[in-house]
Coordinates of C-alpha atoms and ligand atoms in Angstrom, one line a residue:
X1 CA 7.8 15.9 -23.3
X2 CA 6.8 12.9 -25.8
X3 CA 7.8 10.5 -22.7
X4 CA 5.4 11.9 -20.3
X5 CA 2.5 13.5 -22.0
X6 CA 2.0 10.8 -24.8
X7 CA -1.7 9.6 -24.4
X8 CA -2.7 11.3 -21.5
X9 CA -4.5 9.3 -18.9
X10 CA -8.0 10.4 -17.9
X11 CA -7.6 12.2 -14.4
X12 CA -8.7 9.5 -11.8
X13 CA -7.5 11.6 -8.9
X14 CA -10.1 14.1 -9.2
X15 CA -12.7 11.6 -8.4
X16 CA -10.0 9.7 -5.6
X17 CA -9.4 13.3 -4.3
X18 CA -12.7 14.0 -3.8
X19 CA -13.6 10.9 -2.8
X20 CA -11.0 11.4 0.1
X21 CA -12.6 14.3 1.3
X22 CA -16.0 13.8 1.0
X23 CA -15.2 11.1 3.5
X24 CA -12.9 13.9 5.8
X25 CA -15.5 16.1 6.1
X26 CA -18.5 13.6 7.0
X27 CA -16.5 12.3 9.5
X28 CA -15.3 15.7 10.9
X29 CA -18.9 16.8 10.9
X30 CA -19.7 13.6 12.9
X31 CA -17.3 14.5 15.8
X32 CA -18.5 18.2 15.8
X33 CA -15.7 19.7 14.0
X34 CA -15.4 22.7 13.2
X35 CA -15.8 24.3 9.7
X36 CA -12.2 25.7 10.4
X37 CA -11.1 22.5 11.7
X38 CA -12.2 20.4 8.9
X39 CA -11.0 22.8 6.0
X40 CA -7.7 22.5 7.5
X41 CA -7.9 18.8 7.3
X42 CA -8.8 18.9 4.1
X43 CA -6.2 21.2 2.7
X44 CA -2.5 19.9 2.5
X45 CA 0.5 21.3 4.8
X46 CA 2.4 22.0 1.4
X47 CA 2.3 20.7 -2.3
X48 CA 6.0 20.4 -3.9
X49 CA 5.5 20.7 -7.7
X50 CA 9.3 19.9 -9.2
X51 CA 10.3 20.3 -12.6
X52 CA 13.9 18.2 -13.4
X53 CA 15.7 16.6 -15.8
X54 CA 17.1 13.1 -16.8
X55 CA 18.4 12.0 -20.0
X56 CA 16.3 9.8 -21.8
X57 CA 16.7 8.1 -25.3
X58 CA 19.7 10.4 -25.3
X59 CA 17.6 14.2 -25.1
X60 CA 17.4 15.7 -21.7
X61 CA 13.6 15.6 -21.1
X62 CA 12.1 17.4 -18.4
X63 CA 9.7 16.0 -16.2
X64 CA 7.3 16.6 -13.7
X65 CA 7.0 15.3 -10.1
X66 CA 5.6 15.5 -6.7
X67 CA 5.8 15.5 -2.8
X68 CA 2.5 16.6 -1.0
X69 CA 3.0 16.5 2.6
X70 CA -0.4 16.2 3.7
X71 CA -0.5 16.3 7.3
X72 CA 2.2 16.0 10.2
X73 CA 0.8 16.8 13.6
X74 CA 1.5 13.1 14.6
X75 CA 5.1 12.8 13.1
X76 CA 7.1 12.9 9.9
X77 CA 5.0 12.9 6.9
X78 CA 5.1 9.3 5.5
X79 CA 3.8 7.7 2.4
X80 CA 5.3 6.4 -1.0
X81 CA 6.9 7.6 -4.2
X82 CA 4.9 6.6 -7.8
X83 CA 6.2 6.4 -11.1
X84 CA 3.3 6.4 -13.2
X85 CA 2.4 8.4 -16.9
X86 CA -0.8 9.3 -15.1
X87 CA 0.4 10.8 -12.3
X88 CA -1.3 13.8 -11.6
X89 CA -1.5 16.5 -8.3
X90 CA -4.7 15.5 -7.7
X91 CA -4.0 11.8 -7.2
X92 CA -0.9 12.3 -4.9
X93 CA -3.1 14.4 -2.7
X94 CA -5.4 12.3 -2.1
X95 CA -3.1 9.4 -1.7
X96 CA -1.1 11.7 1.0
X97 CA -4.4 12.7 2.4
X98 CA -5.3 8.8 3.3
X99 CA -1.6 8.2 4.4
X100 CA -2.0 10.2 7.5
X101 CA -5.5 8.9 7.8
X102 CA -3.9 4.6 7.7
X103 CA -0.5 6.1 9.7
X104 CA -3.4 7.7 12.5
X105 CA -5.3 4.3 12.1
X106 CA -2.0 2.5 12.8
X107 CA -1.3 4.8 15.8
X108 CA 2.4 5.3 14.0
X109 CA 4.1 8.4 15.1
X110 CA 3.5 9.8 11.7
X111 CA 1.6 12.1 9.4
X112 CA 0.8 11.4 5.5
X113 CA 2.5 12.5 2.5
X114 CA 3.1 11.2 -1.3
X115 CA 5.2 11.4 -4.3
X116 CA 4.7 10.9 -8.1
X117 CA 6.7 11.0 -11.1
X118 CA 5.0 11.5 -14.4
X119 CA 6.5 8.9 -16.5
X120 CA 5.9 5.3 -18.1
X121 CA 8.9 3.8 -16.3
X122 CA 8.3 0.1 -18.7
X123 CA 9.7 2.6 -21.5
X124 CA 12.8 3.6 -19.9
X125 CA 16.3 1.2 -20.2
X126 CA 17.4 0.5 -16.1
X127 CA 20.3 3.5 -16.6
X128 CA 17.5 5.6 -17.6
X129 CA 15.3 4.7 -14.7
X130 CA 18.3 5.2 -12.3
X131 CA 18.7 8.4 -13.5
X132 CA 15.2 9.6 -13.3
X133 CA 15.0 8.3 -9.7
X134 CA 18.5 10.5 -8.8
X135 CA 16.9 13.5 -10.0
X136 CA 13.8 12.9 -8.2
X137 CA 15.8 12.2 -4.7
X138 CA 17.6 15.6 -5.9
X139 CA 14.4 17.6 -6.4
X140 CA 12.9 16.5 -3.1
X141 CA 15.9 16.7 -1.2
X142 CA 15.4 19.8 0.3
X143 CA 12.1 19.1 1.5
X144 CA 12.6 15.4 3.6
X145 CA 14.5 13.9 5.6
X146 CA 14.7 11.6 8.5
X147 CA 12.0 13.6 11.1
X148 CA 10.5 15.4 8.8
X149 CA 9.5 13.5 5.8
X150 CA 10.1 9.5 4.3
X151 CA 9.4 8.3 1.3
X152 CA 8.9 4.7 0.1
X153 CA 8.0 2.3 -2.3
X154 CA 4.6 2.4 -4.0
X155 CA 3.4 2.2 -7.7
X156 CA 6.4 1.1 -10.0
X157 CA 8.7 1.6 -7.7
X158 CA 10.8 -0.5 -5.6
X159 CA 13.6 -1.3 -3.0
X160 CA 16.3 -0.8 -5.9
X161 CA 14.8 2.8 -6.8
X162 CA 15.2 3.2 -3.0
X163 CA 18.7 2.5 -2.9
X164 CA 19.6 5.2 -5.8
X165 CA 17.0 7.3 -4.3
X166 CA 18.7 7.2 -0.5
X167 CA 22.1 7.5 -2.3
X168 CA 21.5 10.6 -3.9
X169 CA 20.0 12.1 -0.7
X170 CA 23.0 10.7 1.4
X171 CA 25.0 12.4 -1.1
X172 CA 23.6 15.7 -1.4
X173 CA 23.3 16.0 2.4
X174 CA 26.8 15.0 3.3
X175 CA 27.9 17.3 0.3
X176 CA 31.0 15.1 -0.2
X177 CA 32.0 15.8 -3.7
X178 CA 34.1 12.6 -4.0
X179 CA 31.7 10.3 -2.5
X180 CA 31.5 7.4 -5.0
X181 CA 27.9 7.1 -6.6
X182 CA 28.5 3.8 -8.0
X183 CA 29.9 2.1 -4.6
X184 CA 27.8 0.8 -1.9
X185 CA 29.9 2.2 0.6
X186 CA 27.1 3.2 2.4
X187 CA 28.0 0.6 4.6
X188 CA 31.2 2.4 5.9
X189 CA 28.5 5.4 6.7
X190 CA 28.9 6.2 10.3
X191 CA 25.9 6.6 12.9
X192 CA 25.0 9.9 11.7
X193 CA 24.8 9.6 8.3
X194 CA 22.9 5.8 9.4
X195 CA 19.8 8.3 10.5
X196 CA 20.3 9.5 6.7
X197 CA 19.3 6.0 5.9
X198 CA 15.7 6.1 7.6
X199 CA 14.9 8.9 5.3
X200 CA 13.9 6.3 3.0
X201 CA 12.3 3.1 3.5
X202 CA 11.4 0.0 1.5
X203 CA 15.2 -0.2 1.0
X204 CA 16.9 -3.7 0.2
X205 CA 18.0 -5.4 3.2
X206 CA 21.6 -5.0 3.9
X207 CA 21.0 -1.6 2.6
X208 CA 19.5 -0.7 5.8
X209 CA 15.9 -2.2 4.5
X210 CA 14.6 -4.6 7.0
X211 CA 13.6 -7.7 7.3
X212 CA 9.9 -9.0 6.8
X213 CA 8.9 -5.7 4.8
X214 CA 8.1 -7.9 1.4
X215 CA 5.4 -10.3 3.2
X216 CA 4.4 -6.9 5.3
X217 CA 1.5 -5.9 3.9
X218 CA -0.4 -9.8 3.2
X219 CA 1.1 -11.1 6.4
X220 CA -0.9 -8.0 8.1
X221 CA -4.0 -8.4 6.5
X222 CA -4.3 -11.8 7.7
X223 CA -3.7 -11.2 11.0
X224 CA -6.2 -8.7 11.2
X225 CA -8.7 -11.0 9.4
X226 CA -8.1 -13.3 11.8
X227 CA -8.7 -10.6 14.9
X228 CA -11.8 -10.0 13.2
X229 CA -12.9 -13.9 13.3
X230 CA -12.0 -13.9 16.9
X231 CA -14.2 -11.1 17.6
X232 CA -17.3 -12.9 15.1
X233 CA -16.7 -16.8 17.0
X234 CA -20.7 -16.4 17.6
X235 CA -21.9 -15.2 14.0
X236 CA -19.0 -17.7 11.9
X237 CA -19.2 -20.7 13.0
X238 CA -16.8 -22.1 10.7
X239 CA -13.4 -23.4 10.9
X240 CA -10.3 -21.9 9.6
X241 CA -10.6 -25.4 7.1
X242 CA -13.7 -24.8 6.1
X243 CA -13.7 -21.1 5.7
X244 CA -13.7 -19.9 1.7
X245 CA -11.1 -17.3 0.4
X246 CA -11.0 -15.6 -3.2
X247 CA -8.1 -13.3 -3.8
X248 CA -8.4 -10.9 -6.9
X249 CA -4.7 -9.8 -7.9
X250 CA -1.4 -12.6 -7.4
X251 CA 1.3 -9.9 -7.0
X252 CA 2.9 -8.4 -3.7
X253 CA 0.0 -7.8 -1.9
X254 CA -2.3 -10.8 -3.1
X255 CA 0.4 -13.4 -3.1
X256 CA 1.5 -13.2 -0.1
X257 CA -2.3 -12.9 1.8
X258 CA -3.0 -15.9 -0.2
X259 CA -0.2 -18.0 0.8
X260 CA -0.1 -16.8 4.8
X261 CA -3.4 -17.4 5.3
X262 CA -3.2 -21.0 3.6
X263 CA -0.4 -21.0 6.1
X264 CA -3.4 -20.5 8.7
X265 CA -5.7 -23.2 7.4
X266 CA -7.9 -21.4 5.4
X267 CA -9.3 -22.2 2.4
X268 CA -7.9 -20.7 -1.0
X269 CA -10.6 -21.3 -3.4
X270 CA -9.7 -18.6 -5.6
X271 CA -6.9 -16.1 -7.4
X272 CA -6.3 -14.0 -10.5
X273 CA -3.7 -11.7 -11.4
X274 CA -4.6 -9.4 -14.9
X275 CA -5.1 -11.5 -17.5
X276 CA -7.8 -14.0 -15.4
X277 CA -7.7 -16.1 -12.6
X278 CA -8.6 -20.0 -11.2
X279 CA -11.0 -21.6 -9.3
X280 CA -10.9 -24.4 -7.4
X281 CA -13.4 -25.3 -5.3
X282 CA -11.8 -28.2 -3.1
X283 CA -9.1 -24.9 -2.4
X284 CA -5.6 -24.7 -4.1
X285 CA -2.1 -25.3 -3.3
X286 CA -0.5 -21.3 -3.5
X287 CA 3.2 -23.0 -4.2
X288 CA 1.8 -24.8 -6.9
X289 CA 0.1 -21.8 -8.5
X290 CA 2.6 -19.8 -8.0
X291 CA 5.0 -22.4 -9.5
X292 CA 2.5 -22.3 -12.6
X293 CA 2.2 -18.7 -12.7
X294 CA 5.8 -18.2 -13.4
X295 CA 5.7 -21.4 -16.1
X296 CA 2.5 -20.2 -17.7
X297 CA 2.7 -16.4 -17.3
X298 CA -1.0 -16.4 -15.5
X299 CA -2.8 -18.0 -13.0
X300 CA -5.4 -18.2 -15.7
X301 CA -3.8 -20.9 -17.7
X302 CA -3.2 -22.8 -14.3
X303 CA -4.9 -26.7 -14.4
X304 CA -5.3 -26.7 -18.0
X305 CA -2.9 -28.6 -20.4
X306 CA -3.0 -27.2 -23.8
X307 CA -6.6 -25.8 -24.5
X308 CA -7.8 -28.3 -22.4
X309 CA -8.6 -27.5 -19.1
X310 CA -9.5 -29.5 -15.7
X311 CA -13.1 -28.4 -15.1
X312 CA -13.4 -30.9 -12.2
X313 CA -10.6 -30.1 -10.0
X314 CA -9.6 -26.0 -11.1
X315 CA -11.7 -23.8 -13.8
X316 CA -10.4 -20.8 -15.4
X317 CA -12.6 -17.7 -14.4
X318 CA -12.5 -14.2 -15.7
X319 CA -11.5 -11.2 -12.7
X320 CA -15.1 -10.2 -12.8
X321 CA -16.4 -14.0 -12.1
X322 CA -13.7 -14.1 -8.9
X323 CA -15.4 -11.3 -7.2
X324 CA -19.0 -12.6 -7.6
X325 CA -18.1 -16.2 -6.6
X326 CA -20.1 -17.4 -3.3
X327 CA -17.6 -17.5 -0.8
X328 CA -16.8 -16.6 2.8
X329 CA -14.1 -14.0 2.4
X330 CA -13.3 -11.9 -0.5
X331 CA -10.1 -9.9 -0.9
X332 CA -9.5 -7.4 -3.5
X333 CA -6.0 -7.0 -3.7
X334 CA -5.6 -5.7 -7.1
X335 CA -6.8 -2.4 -8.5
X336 CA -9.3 0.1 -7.6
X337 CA -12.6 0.7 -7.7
X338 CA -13.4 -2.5 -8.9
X339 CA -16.5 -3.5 -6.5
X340 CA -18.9 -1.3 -8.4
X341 CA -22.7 0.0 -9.0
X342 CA -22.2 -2.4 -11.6
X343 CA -21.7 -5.8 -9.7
X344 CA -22.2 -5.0 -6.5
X345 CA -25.5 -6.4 -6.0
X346 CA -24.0 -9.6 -7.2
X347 CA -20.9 -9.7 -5.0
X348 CA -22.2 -12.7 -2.3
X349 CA -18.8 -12.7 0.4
X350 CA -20.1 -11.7 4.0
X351 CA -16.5 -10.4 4.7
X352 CA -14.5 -8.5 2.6
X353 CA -11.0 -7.4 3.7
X354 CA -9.7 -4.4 1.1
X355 CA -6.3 -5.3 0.3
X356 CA -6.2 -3.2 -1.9
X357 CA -6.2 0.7 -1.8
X358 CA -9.8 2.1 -2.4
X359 CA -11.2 -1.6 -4.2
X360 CA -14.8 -0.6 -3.5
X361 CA -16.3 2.6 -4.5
X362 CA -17.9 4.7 -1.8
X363 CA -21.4 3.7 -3.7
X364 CA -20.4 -0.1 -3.8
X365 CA -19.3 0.2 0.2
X366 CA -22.4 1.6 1.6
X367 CA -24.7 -1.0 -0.6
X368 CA -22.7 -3.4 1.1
X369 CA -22.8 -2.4 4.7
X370 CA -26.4 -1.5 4.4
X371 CA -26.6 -5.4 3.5
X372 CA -25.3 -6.6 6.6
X373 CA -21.4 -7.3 4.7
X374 CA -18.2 -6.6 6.9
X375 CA -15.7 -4.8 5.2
X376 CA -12.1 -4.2 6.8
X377 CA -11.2 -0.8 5.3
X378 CA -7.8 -0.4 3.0
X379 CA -6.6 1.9 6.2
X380 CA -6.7 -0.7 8.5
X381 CA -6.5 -3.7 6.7
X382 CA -3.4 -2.8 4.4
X383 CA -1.4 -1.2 7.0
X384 CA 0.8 -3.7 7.8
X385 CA 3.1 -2.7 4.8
X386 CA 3.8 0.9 6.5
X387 CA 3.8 -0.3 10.2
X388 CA 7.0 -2.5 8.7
X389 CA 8.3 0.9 6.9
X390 CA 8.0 2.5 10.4
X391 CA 9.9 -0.5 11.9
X392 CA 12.6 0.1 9.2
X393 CA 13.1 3.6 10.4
X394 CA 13.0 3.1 14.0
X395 CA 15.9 0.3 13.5
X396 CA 17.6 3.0 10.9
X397 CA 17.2 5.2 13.3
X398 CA 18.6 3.3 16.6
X399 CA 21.2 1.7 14.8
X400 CA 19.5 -1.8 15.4
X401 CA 19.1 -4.5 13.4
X402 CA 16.1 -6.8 13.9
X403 CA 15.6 -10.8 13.4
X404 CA 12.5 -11.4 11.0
X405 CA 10.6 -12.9 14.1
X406 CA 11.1 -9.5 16.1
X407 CA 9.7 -7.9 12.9
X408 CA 6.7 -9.9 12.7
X409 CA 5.8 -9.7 16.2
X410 CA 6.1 -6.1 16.5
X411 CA 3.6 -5.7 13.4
X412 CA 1.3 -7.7 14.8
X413 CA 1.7 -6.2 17.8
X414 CA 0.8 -2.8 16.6
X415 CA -2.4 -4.1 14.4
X416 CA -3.5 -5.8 17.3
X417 CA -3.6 -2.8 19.2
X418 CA -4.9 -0.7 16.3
X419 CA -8.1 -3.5 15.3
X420 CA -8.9 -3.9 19.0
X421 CA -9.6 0.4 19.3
X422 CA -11.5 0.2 16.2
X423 CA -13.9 -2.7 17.0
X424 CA -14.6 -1.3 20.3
X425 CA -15.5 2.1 19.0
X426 CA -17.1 0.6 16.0
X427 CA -19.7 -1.6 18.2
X428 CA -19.9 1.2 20.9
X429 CA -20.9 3.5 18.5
X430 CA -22.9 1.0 16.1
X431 CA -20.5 2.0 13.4
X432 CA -18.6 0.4 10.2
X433 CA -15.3 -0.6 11.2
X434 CA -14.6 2.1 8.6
X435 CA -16.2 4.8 9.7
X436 CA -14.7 3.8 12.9
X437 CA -11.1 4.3 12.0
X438 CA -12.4 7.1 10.0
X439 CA -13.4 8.9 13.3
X440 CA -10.4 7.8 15.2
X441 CA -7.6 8.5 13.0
X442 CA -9.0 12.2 12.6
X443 CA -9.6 12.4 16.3
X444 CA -6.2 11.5 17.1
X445 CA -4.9 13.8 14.4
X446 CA -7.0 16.8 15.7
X447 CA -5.9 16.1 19.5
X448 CA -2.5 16.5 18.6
Ligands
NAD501 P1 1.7 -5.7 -7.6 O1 2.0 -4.9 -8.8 O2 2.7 -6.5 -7.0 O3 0.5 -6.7 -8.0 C1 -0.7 -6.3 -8.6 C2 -1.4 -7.6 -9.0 O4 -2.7 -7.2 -9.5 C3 -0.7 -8.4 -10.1 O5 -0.9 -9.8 -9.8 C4 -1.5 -8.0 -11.3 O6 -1.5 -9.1 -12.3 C5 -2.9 -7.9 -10.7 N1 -3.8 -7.2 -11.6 C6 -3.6 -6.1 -12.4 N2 -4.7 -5.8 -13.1 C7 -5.6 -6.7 -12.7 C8 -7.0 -6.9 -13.0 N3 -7.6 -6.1 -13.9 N4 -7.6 -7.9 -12.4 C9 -7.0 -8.7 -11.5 N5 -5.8 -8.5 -11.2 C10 -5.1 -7.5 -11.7 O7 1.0 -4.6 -6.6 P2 0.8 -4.8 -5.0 O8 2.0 -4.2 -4.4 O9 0.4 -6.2 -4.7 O10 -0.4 -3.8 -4.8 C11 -1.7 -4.2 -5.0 C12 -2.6 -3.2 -4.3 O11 -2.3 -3.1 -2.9 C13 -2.5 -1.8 -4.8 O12 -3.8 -1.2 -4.7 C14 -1.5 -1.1 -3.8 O13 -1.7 0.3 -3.8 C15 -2.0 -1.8 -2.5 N6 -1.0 -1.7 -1.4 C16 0.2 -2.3 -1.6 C17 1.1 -2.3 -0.5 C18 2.4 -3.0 -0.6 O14 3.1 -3.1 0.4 N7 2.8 -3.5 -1.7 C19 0.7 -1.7 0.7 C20 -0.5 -1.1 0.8 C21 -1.4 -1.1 -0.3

């Protein structure tokens, strides 16, 4: 109880969850949906509330957790698993509820669903972790499974949490009481039990994880940033060299946009991770930040030696200073919420491609596209991450095994195809390109 209740985080998800809807019901009211029709949108397919136990600092604590499965008229519900102390129903609704909004946007053959542990996993040893995720797999057992519901990574959680995760599931469902839960031998599985793999993605490779799914989510976001260019040639008339980038976060998501689209020949101006970020007008080198970030501990302390830092060629800027800073393309690709009534009058970017999920309030948003801004929703521009998780399952699922290249070029396949139905609605209908996918993701969940 101490574990999970200590200091109680304020509820965010009441205002996410809300948020969520607010947005569901405009658009359904948009496309002339019923009340009916609409309330069912709104309201989940079935909210799992599991109490279990794990052993932690040697008392069995129990703890709470979560699977909402939001919506599956398109396909298996899909959508990750968070460890986090504030956790809370309303949170992984709405994060299930926007799942099979971005897995409709994606034009996946799946529906939306998420999971939540209560718990501060930085206070548990790794054997305590392990055992919290077991329990969890146990608790949710019952209600997933290959075609009908897959978890994955999200908050805290990761390709090793997976593995235990897809172990215990394996285990329970093959109810083989000697089956060896410290071995691998998941590998000797045969083709049956292989379909028990795809119940779970984000899994390491050679654990039946694929290839390509770490650089997913950034390499996605820069191919649809670049679609978007394509489709702008007349209004930017800049080349990819001379076009300005500021990235706010350096992890997973951030990182890896940065680096692929220095890759492209843009300019990288710009990144922070938490504790503050560099500037560097003439653009940086990502390796070498990186390569500082990991010496250093920050990107903050990057170009300076001692206190003393190089104010000519890199300056040290707070998170707050990244997001105001006067060029082309911003991309939040940190934390929520953090485009804001409070600086969004000052943010200058004329693109900005949300990396991360829900970076701009609703307020923040409309400001901006009332001022002429492009914004490439979360839904769409983040999706590259579960379009890889789908590609996962459909090799788990086929018993195939893909090169990196085939992965790549089947993601960018599928965003291609998903942009191109969004900008053409989006300038037929003189919409946002979120209200846009907004409208089509619901349509295509209603039609089915
Ligand atoms: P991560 O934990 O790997 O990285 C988060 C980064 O944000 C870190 O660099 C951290 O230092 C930085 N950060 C934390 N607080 C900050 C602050 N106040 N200001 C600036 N930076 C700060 O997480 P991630 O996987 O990169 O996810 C980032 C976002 O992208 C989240 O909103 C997540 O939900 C979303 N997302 C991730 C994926 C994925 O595949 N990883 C897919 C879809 C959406």
């Amino acid at each position: 109880m101490s574990l999970t209740k200590k200091k109680l985080p304020i509820n965010t998800g009441i205002k996410m969850l809300e948020s969520a809807q607010t947005l569901i019901t405009k658009t359904g009211k948009n496309l002339g949906l019923s009340a009916g029709a609409i309330k069912r949108l709104l309201m989940p397919d079935a909210v799992h509330e599991l109490n279990f136990t794990a052993k932690i600092k040697g008392k069995t604590e129990v703890l709470q957790g979560f699977r909402i499965q939001h919506n599956n008229k398109l396909g298996p519900y899909k959508g990750g698993i968070r460890f986090h102390p504030g956790v809370s129903r309303e949170e992984v609704q709405a994060l299930a509820t926007l799942m099979s909004i971005k897995c409709a946007v994606a034009g996946l053959p799946y529906g939306g669903g998420k999971g939540g542990v209560v718990i501060d996993p930085k206070t548990l040893s790794a054997k305590e972790l392990e055992e919290v995720s077991r329990s969890y797999a146990r608790a949710i057992a019952p209600v997933i499974g290959p075609k009908v519901d897959v978890p994955a990574p999200d908050v805290n959680t990761n390709p090793t949490i997976m593995s235990w995760m897809v172990d215990e599931y394996v285990k329970v469902k093959t109810e083989k009481p000697t089956f060896d839960q410290t071995d691998s031998s998941r590998r000797n599985l045969k083709n049956k039990d292989n379909n028990l793999l795809a119940t779970f993605t984000g899994k390491p490779v050679g654990e039946g994880g694929t290839l390509g799914r770490t650089e997913a989510t950034g390499r996605g976001g820069v191919a649809i940033l670049k679609a978007l260019l394509a489709k702008m040639q007349t209004r930017m008339k800049k080349k990819p060299g001379e076009i300005t980038i500021a990235v706010q976060g350096f992890g997973n998501v951030g990182y890896y946009f940065a680096k692929i689209a220095e890759e492209e020949g843009f300019k990288i101006v710009a990144v922070s991770d938490s504790k503050g970020g560099v500037f560097v007008p003439a653009g940086l080198s990502v390796a070498t930040t990186l390569r500082c970030k990991k010496e250093k501990g920050s990107v903050a302390g990057c170009y300076c030696r001692g206190s003393v830092c190089d104010v000519k060629n890199g300056q040290p800027i707070a998170n707050e200073q990244l997001l105001e800073l006067p060029v082309d393309i911003l991309v939040p690709a940190a934390l929520e919420n953090v485009v804001n009534s409070g600086n969004v009058s000052r943010i200058k970017a004329g693109i900005i491609v949300e990396m991360a999920n829900g970076p701009l309030t609703e307020e923040a948003f409309a400001f901006l596209a009332k001022n002429g801004r492009i914004i490439i929703p979360d839904v769409l521009a983040n999706s590259g991450g579960v379009t890889v998780s789908y590609l996962e399952w459909y090799q788990n699922m086929h018993q195939e095994r893909w090169s990196e290249k085939k992965v790549n070029e089947r993601m960018e396949s599928l965003l291609m195809g998903a942009f191109s139905a969004i900008w053409q609605r989006s300038l037929e209908k003189k919409q946002s390109i979120k209200q846009a996918a907004f409208e089509l993701a619901i349509e295509r969940i209603t039609a089915a």
